[in-house]
PDB file of C-alpha atoms in Angstrom:
ATOM      1  CA  UNK A  12      33.534 112.314-118.650  1.00 70.00           C
ATOM      2  CA  UNK A  13      37.317 110.621-118.059  1.00 85.00           C
ATOM      3  CA  UNK A  14      38.788 110.948-115.031  1.00 88.00           C
ATOM      4  CA  UNK A  15      41.907 113.139-116.354  1.00 90.00           C
ATOM      5  CA  UNK A  16      39.447 115.528-117.697  1.00 91.00           C
ATOM      6  CA  UNK A  17      38.027 115.819-114.072  1.00 92.00           C
ATOM      7  CA  UNK A  18      41.618 116.595-112.780  1.00 92.00           C
ATOM      8  CA  UNK A  19      42.717 119.049-115.710  1.00 94.00           C
ATOM      9  CA  UNK A  20      38.981 120.771-114.678  1.00 94.00           C
ATOM     10  CA  UNK A  21      39.445 120.891-110.807  1.00 94.00           C
ATOM     11  CA  UNK A  22      43.559 122.011-111.488  1.00 93.00           C
ATOM     12  CA  UNK A  23      42.988 124.875-113.593  1.00 94.00           C
ATOM     13  CA  UNK A  24      39.691 125.709-111.082  1.00 94.00           C
ATOM     14  CA  UNK A  25      42.563 126.142-108.371  1.00 91.00           C
ATOM     15  CA  UNK A  26      45.481 127.625-110.374  1.00 92.00           C
ATOM     16  CA  UNK A  27      43.371 129.308-112.780  1.00 94.00           C
ATOM     17  CA  UNK A  28      46.438 129.871-114.651  1.00 93.00           C
ATOM     18  CA  UNK A  29      46.656 127.202-118.059  1.00 93.00           C
ATOM     19  CA  UNK A  30      50.563 127.441-118.255  1.00 91.00           C
ATOM     20  CA  UNK A  31      50.753 126.552-114.218  1.00 92.00           C
ATOM     21  CA  UNK A  32      47.757 124.028-114.619  1.00 93.00           C
ATOM     22  CA  UNK A  33      49.843 121.730-117.744  1.00 92.00           C
ATOM     23  CA  UNK A  34      53.265 122.333-115.647  1.00 91.00           C
ATOM     24  CA  UNK A  35      51.657 120.569-112.416  1.00 89.00           C
ATOM     25  CA  UNK A  36      49.835 117.813-114.394  1.00 91.00           C
ATOM     26  CA  UNK A  37      52.826 117.618-116.763  1.00 90.00           C
ATOM     27  CA  UNK A  38      50.507 117.933-120.136  1.00 91.00           C
ATOM     28  CA  UNK A  39      50.667 120.471-122.703  1.00 93.00           C
ATOM     29  CA  UNK A  40      49.142 123.928-122.435  1.00 93.00           C
ATOM     30  CA  UNK A  41      47.069 122.653-125.832  1.00 94.00           C
ATOM     31  CA  UNK A  42      45.855 119.652-123.924  1.00 94.00           C
ATOM     32  CA  UNK A  43      44.258 121.727-121.120  1.00 94.00           C
ATOM     33  CA  UNK A  44      42.563 124.186-123.330  1.00 94.00           C
ATOM     34  CA  UNK A  45      41.179 120.934-125.340  1.00 94.00           C
ATOM     35  CA  UNK A  46      40.106 119.399-122.331  1.00 95.00           C
ATOM     36  CA  UNK A  47      38.206 122.139-121.236  1.00 94.00           C
ATOM     37  CA  UNK A  48      36.585 123.147-124.475  1.00 94.00           C
ATOM     38  CA  UNK A  49      35.138 119.638-124.735  1.00 94.00           C
ATOM     39  CA  UNK A  50      33.816 119.902-121.123  1.00 94.00           C
ATOM     40  CA  UNK A  51      32.405 122.927-121.920  1.00 94.00           C
ATOM     41  CA  UNK A  52      30.736 121.552-124.923  1.00 94.00           C
ATOM     42  CA  UNK A  53      29.358 118.836-122.942  1.00 93.00           C
ATOM     43  CA  UNK A  54      27.868 121.188-119.750  1.00 93.00           C
ATOM     44  CA  UNK A  55      26.485 123.527-122.796  1.00 94.00           C
ATOM     45  CA  UNK A  56      27.650 126.500-120.654  1.00 95.00           C
ATOM     46  CA  UNK A  57      31.334 128.229-120.218  1.00 95.00           C
ATOM     47  CA  UNK A  58      32.763 127.115-117.022  1.00 95.00           C
ATOM     48  CA  UNK A  59      35.560 129.696-116.981  1.00 94.00           C
ATOM     49  CA  UNK A  60      35.909 133.788-117.969  1.00 93.00           C
ATOM     50  CA  UNK A  61      38.916 134.163-119.835  1.00 90.00           C
ATOM     51  CA  UNK A  62      40.881 137.325-120.834  1.00 85.00           C
ATOM     52  CA  UNK A  63      44.351 138.395-121.679  1.00 80.00           C
ATOM     53  CA  UNK A  64      45.104 139.068-118.138  1.00 84.00           C
ATOM     54  CA  UNK A  65      43.322 136.443-115.981  1.00 89.00           C
ATOM     55  CA  UNK A  66      41.122 133.288-115.684  1.00 93.00           C
ATOM     56  CA  UNK A  67      38.052 132.937-113.198  1.00 94.00           C
ATOM     57  CA  UNK A  68      35.485 129.981-112.670  1.00 95.00           C
ATOM     58  CA  UNK A  69      32.008 131.219-114.210  1.00 95.00           C
ATOM     59  CA  UNK A  70      28.787 130.480-111.533  1.00 95.00           C
ATOM     60  CA  UNK A  71      28.336 127.097-113.115  1.00 96.00           C
ATOM     61  CA  UNK A  72      31.957 126.474-113.126  1.00 94.00           C
ATOM     62  CA  UNK A  73      31.829 127.221-109.430  1.00 95.00           C
ATOM     63  CA  UNK A  74      28.754 124.716-108.702  1.00 95.00           C
ATOM     64  CA  UNK A  75      30.622 122.199-110.986  1.00 95.00           C
ATOM     65  CA  UNK A  76      33.717 122.453-108.860  1.00 94.00           C
ATOM     66  CA  UNK A  77      31.957 122.325-105.475  1.00 94.00           C
ATOM     67  CA  UNK A  78      30.045 118.907-107.163  1.00 93.00           C
ATOM     68  CA  UNK A  79      33.144 117.330-108.583  1.00 93.00           C
ATOM     69  CA  UNK A  80      35.544 117.900-105.947  1.00 91.00           C
ATOM     70  CA  UNK A  81      34.746 115.695-102.746  1.00 90.00           C
ATOM     71  CA  UNK A  82      33.504 112.948-105.235  1.00 90.00           C
ATOM     72  CA  UNK A  83      37.271 113.071-106.786  1.00 88.00           C
ATOM     73  CA  UNK A  84      39.020 112.944-103.526  1.00 84.00           C
ATOM     74  CA  UNK A  85      37.041 110.089-102.697  1.00 84.00           C
ATOM     75  CA  UNK A  86      38.253 108.224-105.849  1.00 85.00           C
ATOM     76  CA  UNK A  87      41.420 108.871-104.951  1.00 76.00           C
ATOM     77  CA  UNK A  88      41.337 108.005-101.034  1.00 71.00           C
ATOM     78  CA  UNK A  89      39.437 104.556-102.263  1.00 75.00           C
ATOM     79  CA  UNK A  90      42.576 103.897-104.465  1.00 74.00           C
ATOM     80  CA  UNK A  91      45.013 104.774-101.789  1.00 64.00           C
ATOM     81  CA  UNK A  92      43.162 102.133 -99.344  1.00 62.00           C
ATOM     82  CA  UNK A  93      42.920  99.653-102.158  1.00 67.00           C
ATOM     83  CA  UNK A  94      46.627  99.857-102.724  1.00 62.00           C
ATOM     84  CA  UNK A  95      47.467  99.982 -98.689  1.00 57.00           C
ATOM     85  CA  UNK A  96      45.099  96.823 -98.654  1.00 58.00           C
ATOM     86  CA  UNK A  97      46.654  94.861-101.343  1.00 55.00           C
ATOM     87  CA  UNK A  98      50.408  95.589-100.123  1.00 56.00           C
ATOM     88  CA  UNK A  99      49.702  94.806 -96.425  1.00 61.00           C
ATOM     89  CA  UNK A 100      50.030  96.463 -93.454  1.00 72.00           C
ATOM     90  CA  UNK A 101      54.079  97.434 -93.544  1.00 76.00           C
ATOM     91  CA  UNK A 102      55.335 101.253 -93.318  1.00 84.00           C
ATOM     92  CA  UNK A 103      54.522 103.724 -90.678  1.00 91.00           C
ATOM     93  CA  UNK A 104      51.547 103.973 -88.714  1.00 94.00           C
ATOM     94  CA  UNK A 105      51.716 107.970 -87.387  1.00 96.00           C
ATOM     95  CA  UNK A 106      49.366 107.734 -83.951  1.00 97.00           C
ATOM     96  CA  UNK A 107      48.651 111.134 -81.956  1.00 96.00           C
ATOM     97  CA  UNK A 108      48.120 111.434 -78.587  1.00 95.00           C
ATOM     98  CA  UNK A 109      46.429 114.331 -77.326  1.00 89.00           C
ATOM     99  CA  UNK A 110      47.820 113.567 -73.439  1.00 87.00           C
ATOM    100  CA  UNK A 111      51.351 112.044 -74.338  1.00 83.00           C
ATOM    101  CA  UNK A 112      51.457 110.232 -70.889  1.00 89.00           C
ATOM    102  CA  UNK A 113      48.462 108.047 -72.358  1.00 91.00           C
ATOM    103  CA  UNK A 114      51.037 106.402 -74.715  1.00 92.00           C
ATOM    104  CA  UNK A 115      52.643 104.387 -71.830  1.00 93.00           C
ATOM    105  CA  UNK A 116      49.309 103.857 -70.374  1.00 92.00           C
ATOM    106  CA  UNK A 117      48.533 101.795 -73.430  1.00 93.00           C
ATOM    107  CA  UNK A 118      51.876 100.596 -73.893  1.00 93.00           C
ATOM    108  CA  UNK A 119      50.468  97.048 -74.198  1.00 93.00           C
ATOM    109  CA  UNK A 120      47.935  97.799 -77.020  1.00 94.00           C
ATOM    110  CA  UNK A 121      51.142  99.354 -78.727  1.00 95.00           C
ATOM    111  CA  UNK A 122      53.373  96.288 -78.140  1.00 94.00           C
ATOM    112  CA  UNK A 123      50.388  93.767 -79.447  1.00 91.00           C
ATOM    113  CA  UNK A 124      49.965  95.909 -83.120  1.00 92.00           C
ATOM    114  CA  UNK A 125      53.779  95.587 -83.274  1.00 91.00           C
ATOM    115  CA  UNK A 126      53.544  92.261 -82.757  1.00 89.00           C
ATOM    116  CA  UNK A 127      51.015  91.595 -85.179  1.00 86.00           C
ATOM    117  CA  UNK A 128      52.558  93.973 -87.820  1.00 86.00           C
ATOM    118  CA  UNK A 129      55.884  93.866 -87.115  1.00 86.00           C
ATOM    119  CA  UNK A 130      56.666  95.455 -90.531  1.00 83.00           C
ATOM    120  CA  UNK A 131      54.956  98.607 -89.180  1.00 90.00           C
ATOM    121  CA  UNK A 132      56.515 100.972 -87.257  1.00 92.00           C
ATOM    122  CA  UNK A 133      54.577 103.186 -84.927  1.00 95.00           C
ATOM    123  CA  UNK A 134      55.441 106.615 -84.604  1.00 95.00           C
ATOM    124  CA  UNK A 135      53.942 108.558 -81.451  1.00 95.00           C
ATOM    125  CA  UNK A 136      53.319 112.352 -82.089  1.00 95.00           C
ATOM    126  CA  UNK A 137      51.717 115.165 -79.571  1.00 93.00           C
ATOM    127  CA  UNK A 138      49.220 117.083 -81.045  1.00 92.00           C
ATOM    128  CA  UNK A 139      48.283 120.570 -80.364  1.00 88.00           C
ATOM    129  CA  UNK A 140      46.707 121.169 -76.596  1.00 84.00           C
ATOM    130  CA  UNK A 141      44.580 123.789 -78.132  1.00 81.00           C
ATOM    131  CA  UNK A 142      43.414 121.986 -81.093  1.00 86.00           C
ATOM    132  CA  UNK A 143      43.580 118.299 -80.554  1.00 89.00           C
ATOM    133  CA  UNK A 144      42.018 117.402 -84.036  1.00 92.00           C
ATOM    134  CA  UNK A 145      44.578 119.886 -86.177  1.00 91.00           C
ATOM    135  CA  UNK A 146      46.805 117.407 -87.264  1.00 94.00           C
ATOM    136  CA  UNK A 147      44.371 114.422 -88.085  1.00 94.00           C
ATOM    137  CA  UNK A 148      42.324 116.903 -89.963  1.00 92.00           C
ATOM    138  CA  UNK A 149      45.287 117.967 -91.818  1.00 92.00           C
ATOM    139  CA  UNK A 150      46.614 114.219 -92.592  1.00 92.00           C
ATOM    140  CA  UNK A 151      49.907 114.582 -90.359  1.00 94.00           C
ATOM    141  CA  UNK A 152      48.538 111.778 -88.411  1.00 96.00           C
ATOM    142  CA  UNK A 153      46.797 108.822 -89.434  1.00 95.00           C
ATOM    143  CA  UNK A 154      45.262 108.012 -86.309  1.00 97.00           C
ATOM    144  CA  UNK A 155      44.578 109.979 -82.646  1.00 97.00           C
ATOM    145  CA  UNK A 156      44.053 108.643 -79.133  1.00 96.00           C
ATOM    146  CA  UNK A 157      41.938 111.471 -77.730  1.00 94.00           C
ATOM    147  CA  UNK A 158      39.467 112.417 -74.943  1.00 91.00           C
ATOM    148  CA  UNK A 159      36.319 110.958 -75.625  1.00 90.00           C
ATOM    149  CA  UNK A 160      33.481 111.602 -76.456  1.00 88.00           C
ATOM    150  CA  UNK A 161      33.870 113.187 -79.796  1.00 89.00           C
ATOM    151  CA  UNK A 162      31.019 114.182 -82.308  1.00 87.00           C
ATOM    152  CA  UNK A 163      32.421 115.372 -85.376  1.00 89.00           C
ATOM    153  CA  UNK A 164      31.173 114.715 -89.030  1.00 89.00           C
ATOM    154  CA  UNK A 165      34.154 114.114 -90.503  1.00 92.00           C
ATOM    155  CA  UNK A 166      35.820 112.182 -87.985  1.00 94.00           C
ATOM    156  CA  UNK A 167      35.202 108.330 -87.018  1.00 95.00           C
ATOM    157  CA  UNK A 168      35.206 107.108 -83.545  1.00 95.00           C
ATOM    158  CA  UNK A 169      36.240 103.976 -82.491  1.00 95.00           C
ATOM    159  CA  UNK A 170      36.841 101.920 -79.620  1.00 95.00           C
ATOM    160  CA  UNK A 171      37.900 102.860 -75.953  1.00 94.00           C
ATOM    161  CA  UNK A 172      41.572 101.752 -75.035  1.00 94.00           C
ATOM    162  CA  UNK A 173      42.030 103.236 -71.869  1.00 94.00           C
ATOM    163  CA  UNK A 174      39.589 104.917 -68.872  1.00 94.00           C
ATOM    164  CA  UNK A 175      40.366 106.506 -65.583  1.00 93.00           C
ATOM    165  CA  UNK A 176      38.849 108.721 -62.824  1.00 94.00           C
ATOM    166  CA  UNK A 177      39.011 112.622 -63.124  1.00 93.00           C
ATOM    167  CA  UNK A 178      41.075 114.418 -60.406  1.00 95.00           C
ATOM    168  CA  UNK A 179      40.827 118.493 -59.742  1.00 96.00           C
ATOM    169  CA  UNK A 180      44.088 120.254 -60.224  1.00 97.00           C
ATOM    170  CA  UNK A 181      44.175 122.970 -57.178  1.00 97.00           C
ATOM    171  CA  UNK A 182      47.121 125.438 -56.170  1.00 98.00           C
ATOM    172  CA  UNK A 183      48.476 123.490 -53.128  1.00 97.00           C
ATOM    173  CA  UNK A 184      47.328 126.225 -50.621  1.00 96.00           C
ATOM    174  CA  UNK A 185      44.118 126.044 -51.990  1.00 97.00           C
ATOM    175  CA  UNK A 186      41.531 124.878 -49.197  1.00 97.00           C
ATOM    176  CA  UNK A 187      40.441 122.022 -51.909  1.00 97.00           C
ATOM    177  CA  UNK A 188      44.024 120.865 -51.374  1.00 97.00           C
ATOM    178  CA  UNK A 189      43.453 119.485 -47.941  1.00 95.00           C
ATOM    179  CA  UNK A 190      39.903 117.380 -48.705  1.00 96.00           C
ATOM    180  CA  UNK A 191      40.062 113.921 -49.247  1.00 96.00           C
ATOM    181  CA  UNK A 192      37.758 114.404 -52.410  1.00 96.00           C
ATOM    182  CA  UNK A 193      35.928 117.261 -54.308  1.00 97.00           C
ATOM    183  CA  UNK A 194      32.609 116.949 -56.489  1.00 96.00           C
ATOM    184  CA  UNK A 195      31.602 118.344 -59.495  1.00 93.00           C
ATOM    185  CA  UNK A 196      29.577 120.836 -57.582  1.00 95.00           C
ATOM    186  CA  UNK A 197      32.884 122.318 -56.296  1.00 96.00           C
ATOM    187  CA  UNK A 198      33.622 123.341 -59.795  1.00 95.00           C
ATOM    188  CA  UNK A 199      31.260 126.621 -58.600  1.00 95.00           C
ATOM    189  CA  UNK A 200      33.341 127.827 -55.983  1.00 95.00           C
ATOM    190  CA  UNK A 201      36.347 128.902 -58.487  1.00 96.00           C
ATOM    191  CA  UNK A 202      37.087 129.747 -61.619  1.00 95.00           C
ATOM    192  CA  UNK A 203      37.816 127.093 -63.800  1.00 94.00           C
ATOM    193  CA  UNK A 204      40.511 127.009 -66.943  1.00 91.00           C
ATOM    194  CA  UNK A 205      40.629 125.389 -69.996  1.00 80.00           C
ATOM    195  CA  UNK A 206      42.209 125.039 -73.363  1.00 69.00           C
ATOM    196  CA  UNK A 207      42.348 128.190 -76.359  1.00 61.00           C
ATOM    197  CA  UNK A 208      39.586 126.694 -78.746  1.00 53.00           C
ATOM    198  CA  UNK A 209      39.016 123.523 -77.813  1.00 50.00           C
ATOM    199  CA  UNK A 210      36.615 121.211 -79.774  1.00 50.00           C
ATOM    200  CA  UNK A 211      33.292 121.505 -78.543  1.00 49.00           C
ATOM    201  CA  UNK A 212      32.603 120.217 -75.187  1.00 47.00           C
ATOM    202  CA  UNK A 213      30.166 117.629 -75.519  1.00 47.00           C
ATOM    203  CA  UNK A 214      29.487 116.614 -71.909  1.00 44.00           C
ATOM    204  CA  UNK A 215      28.050 119.954 -71.343  1.00 45.00           C
ATOM    205  CA  UNK A 216      24.691 120.969 -73.382  1.00 43.00           C
ATOM    206  CA  UNK A 217      24.272 123.734 -74.117  1.00 44.00           C
ATOM    207  CA  UNK A 218      27.980 124.517 -73.921  1.00 50.00           C
ATOM    208  CA  UNK A 219      27.418 128.343 -72.770  1.00 60.00           C
ATOM    209  CA  UNK A 220      27.416 128.964 -69.823  1.00 71.00           C
ATOM    210  CA  UNK A 221      28.895 126.102 -67.917  1.00 80.00           C
ATOM    211  CA  UNK A 222      26.904 124.621 -64.667  1.00 86.00           C
ATOM    212  CA  UNK A 223      27.347 122.047 -62.526  1.00 89.00           C
ATOM    213  CA  UNK A 224      24.967 119.050 -62.089  1.00 88.00           C
ATOM    214  CA  UNK A 225      23.188 121.060 -59.553  1.00 91.00           C
ATOM    215  CA  UNK A 226      22.731 124.130 -61.772  1.00 92.00           C
ATOM    216  CA  UNK A 227      25.393 126.396 -60.093  1.00 93.00           C
ATOM    217  CA  UNK A 228      27.369 128.419 -62.753  1.00 92.00           C
ATOM    218  CA  UNK A 229      30.481 127.737 -63.438  1.00 91.00           C
ATOM    219  CA  UNK A 230      33.101 130.702 -64.026  1.00 91.00           C
ATOM    220  CA  UNK A 231      35.240 130.043 -66.985  1.00 88.00           C
ATOM    221  CA  UNK A 232      38.767 131.016 -66.702  1.00 87.00           C
ATOM    222  CA  UNK A 233      41.311 132.760 -69.915  1.00 77.00           C
ATOM    223  CA  UNK A 234      41.991 130.243 -72.573  1.00 80.00           C
ATOM    224  CA  UNK A 235      45.437 128.811 -72.698  1.00 86.00           C
ATOM    225  CA  UNK A 236      47.471 127.915 -75.315  1.00 85.00           C
ATOM    226  CA  UNK A 237      49.824 124.963 -73.665  1.00 88.00           C
ATOM    227  CA  UNK A 238      49.215 122.385 -71.029  1.00 89.00           C
ATOM    228  CA  UNK A 239      52.545 123.426 -69.367  1.00 91.00           C
ATOM    229  CA  UNK A 240      50.866 127.335 -69.302  1.00 93.00           C
ATOM    230  CA  UNK A 241      47.496 125.689 -67.579  1.00 93.00           C
ATOM    231  CA  UNK A 242      50.020 123.871 -64.876  1.00 95.00           C
ATOM    232  CA  UNK A 243      51.755 127.229 -64.572  1.00 96.00           C
ATOM    233  CA  UNK A 244      48.704 129.477 -64.252  1.00 96.00           C
ATOM    234  CA  UNK A 245      46.865 126.542 -61.467  1.00 96.00           C
ATOM    235  CA  UNK A 246      50.309 126.958 -59.305  1.00 97.00           C
ATOM    236  CA  UNK A 247      50.258 130.750 -59.312  1.00 96.00           C
ATOM    237  CA  UNK A 248      46.293 130.801 -57.712  1.00 96.00           C
ATOM    238  CA  UNK A 249      44.913 131.727 -61.110  1.00 95.00           C
ATOM    239  CA  UNK A 250      41.981 128.856 -61.246  1.00 96.00           C
ATOM    240  CA  UNK A 251      41.278 125.372 -61.067  1.00 96.00           C
ATOM    241  CA  UNK A 252      41.037 122.706 -63.865  1.00 94.00           C
ATOM    242  CA  UNK A 253      39.730 118.869 -63.935  1.00 93.00           C
ATOM    243  CA  UNK A 254      42.216 116.612 -65.692  1.00 93.00           C
ATOM    244  CA  UNK A 255      42.344 112.659 -66.258  1.00 93.00           C
ATOM    245  CA  UNK A 256      43.503 110.778 -63.196  1.00 94.00           C
ATOM    246  CA  UNK A 257      47.169 110.411 -64.828  1.00 94.00           C
ATOM    247  CA  UNK A 258      48.159 113.563 -64.393  1.00 93.00           C
ATOM    248  CA  UNK A 259      48.892 113.195 -60.813  1.00 94.00           C
ATOM    249  CA  UNK A 260      52.051 111.154 -61.763  1.00 92.00           C
ATOM    250  CA  UNK A 261      53.017 112.620 -64.869  1.00 91.00           C
ATOM    251  CA  UNK A 262      52.705 115.860 -63.922  1.00 92.00           C
ATOM    252  CA  UNK A 263      53.426 116.461 -60.087  1.00 92.00           C
ATOM    253  CA  UNK A 264      54.453 119.460 -59.380  1.00 94.00           C
ATOM    254  CA  UNK A 265      54.975 121.305 -55.800  1.00 95.00           C
ATOM    255  CA  UNK A 266      52.878 123.749 -55.747  1.00 97.00           C
ATOM    256  CA  UNK A 267      49.668 121.940 -57.387  1.00 97.00           C
ATOM    257  CA  UNK A 268      47.566 119.070 -55.328  1.00 97.00           C
ATOM    258  CA  UNK A 269      45.335 116.793 -57.274  1.00 97.00           C
ATOM    259  CA  UNK A 270      42.042 115.719 -55.336  1.00 97.00           C
ATOM    260  CA  UNK A 271      40.023 113.052 -56.913  1.00 96.00           C
ATOM    261  CA  UNK A 272      36.417 113.436 -57.718  1.00 94.00           C
ATOM    262  CA  UNK A 273      33.638 111.364 -55.891  1.00 91.00           C
ATOM    263  CA  UNK A 274      30.452 110.706 -57.726  1.00 85.00           C
ATOM    264  CA  UNK A 275      32.454 111.731 -61.217  1.00 84.00           C
ATOM    265  CA  UNK A 276      31.769 109.450 -64.324  1.00 87.00           C
ATOM    266  CA  UNK A 277      35.354 107.895 -65.662  1.00 91.00           C
ATOM    267  CA  UNK A 278      36.559 109.463 -68.916  1.00 90.00           C
ATOM    268  CA  UNK A 279      37.569 107.297 -71.913  1.00 93.00           C
ATOM    269  CA  UNK A 280      40.519 107.783 -74.231  1.00 94.00           C
ATOM    270  CA  UNK A 281      39.547 106.503 -77.777  1.00 95.00           C
ATOM    271  CA  UNK A 282      40.955 106.022 -81.412  1.00 97.00           C
ATOM    272  CA  UNK A 283      40.035 108.582 -83.603  1.00 96.00           C
ATOM    273  CA  UNK A 284      40.226 108.695 -87.223  1.00 97.00           C
ATOM    274  CA  UNK A 285      39.032 110.524 -90.787  1.00 95.00           C
ATOM    275  CA  UNK A 286      36.538 109.232 -92.178  1.00 91.00           C
ATOM    276  CA  UNK A 287      38.142 109.798 -95.740  1.00 88.00           C
ATOM    277  CA  UNK A 288      41.541 108.346 -94.467  1.00 87.00           C
ATOM    278  CA  UNK A 289      40.848 105.017 -93.228  1.00 88.00           C
ATOM    279  CA  UNK A 290      44.150 103.099 -94.582  1.00 88.00           C
ATOM    280  CA  UNK A 291      44.855  99.455 -94.206  1.00 85.00           C
ATOM    281  CA  UNK A 292      47.275 100.240 -91.648  1.00 90.00           C
ATOM    282  CA  UNK A 293      44.430 102.310 -89.588  1.00 93.00           C
ATOM    283  CA  UNK A 294      42.051  99.844 -90.224  1.00 91.00           C
ATOM    284  CA  UNK A 295      44.614  97.085 -88.899  1.00 91.00           C
ATOM    285  CA  UNK A 296      45.172  99.264 -85.557  1.00 94.00           C
ATOM    286  CA  UNK A 297      41.576  99.630 -84.673  1.00 95.00           C
ATOM    287  CA  UNK A 298      41.202  95.675 -85.327  1.00 91.00           C
ATOM    288  CA  UNK A 299      43.547  95.241 -82.524  1.00 92.00           C
ATOM    289  CA  UNK A 300      42.130  98.109 -80.092  1.00 94.00           C
ATOM    290  CA  UNK A 301      38.813  96.615 -80.703  1.00 91.00           C
ATOM    291  CA  UNK A 302      39.947  93.264 -79.335  1.00 86.00           C
ATOM    292  CA  UNK A 303      42.265  94.428 -76.736  1.00 79.00           C
ATOM    293  CA  UNK A 304      40.936  94.584 -73.228  1.00 72.00           C
ATOM    294  CA  UNK A 305      40.832  98.379 -72.496  1.00 69.00           C
ATOM    295  CA  UNK A 306      42.925  99.273 -69.344  1.00 70.00           C
ATOM    296  CA  UNK A 307      41.308 100.989 -66.543  1.00 73.00           C
ATOM    297  CA  UNK A 308      43.470 103.588 -63.945  1.00 66.00           C
ATOM    298  CA  UNK A 309      43.058 105.272 -60.841  1.00 55.00           C
ATOM    299  CA  UNK A 310      44.448 107.651 -59.200  1.00 47.00           C
ATOM    300  CA  UNK A 311      48.052 107.067 -57.675  1.00 43.00           C
TER     301      UNK A 311
END
C-alpha cells in the first residue's frame, strides 16, 4: 500500500466528500475514486458506503482509520524530526510557562541555550492557568516549563530546572498571617482554593477527597479560571491557597500575606514536551537543561 493511498483514504474518511478530498490533496477526483477502489479490492470489503447524497465509513472503514491514523501521523512526525535535525536548530523555539515568573528565574538556562544556538529564537508564552497542558497538546508551543510531577501518557517529563519552597497565600487579616510559618495540617482549617479543571493532582492519592498528611479533610474551594481571579478571591477572604514561593515577589498584594510552610517538600519546575513532538530544537533545549544545574529559590 502506497503512502499516498493511505493519505487519500484518511483524508476521505475525514472529509466524507470525494470532491473536497481531491481539492485538499491537489489530485483529480478520479484519482481519489481509483485509490479507494484499489484499497477496497485489497481489503476485500467496502470501506465507504456511497449514495447520491452522502459518503459514510463502513464499520471496517472506521476500524481501518483507527488503525492507520496514528501510524500515518508517526511517519510524518518522524520525517519532520529528521528534516529539523538535518537543517540544524535554527528557527523558533516556542517555550510555554505555567507561571510566567519562572521565565525570569531560569533566565540563565535560557541564556545558555541562546548562546549555544544563536540562530534559534526563543519565544516565551504564558499557558492557560486552568489548562496548562492545552497549548502543548494543541501544538501551539514546543515545550512547557510546568510544575512537576507530571504523568501523562502523551507527554514526556524531562529535567527539573528550578526548585523552590511553598508558601501559603492568605488574606492579610487571616490569623495565619501573623504566624512565622504554617504546616500542611493547617490546610484543614480553611477553604483551599484551586484552579478550574486542573490536571490530575499527582501529589494526592486518591484525588477525592483532599486530606492533610495526618488525615484531616480539606475543604475544596470554588474552581477559579485565572490566577488574578485566585488572588482577588484570597484578598477578599474567600479562602487560602498554597503557592510556589516566587509568588511572594512576583504577586505581592497589600491584602494578601504569604506564609512559609514548615516541613513541606520543595516543588520543582521541569521541562515537558509532546511524545510525538520531539523536534531537534526541543531535544537540544532538553539537552542543555539536563546539563545545566537546577536553580533553587527561597521565599523573599
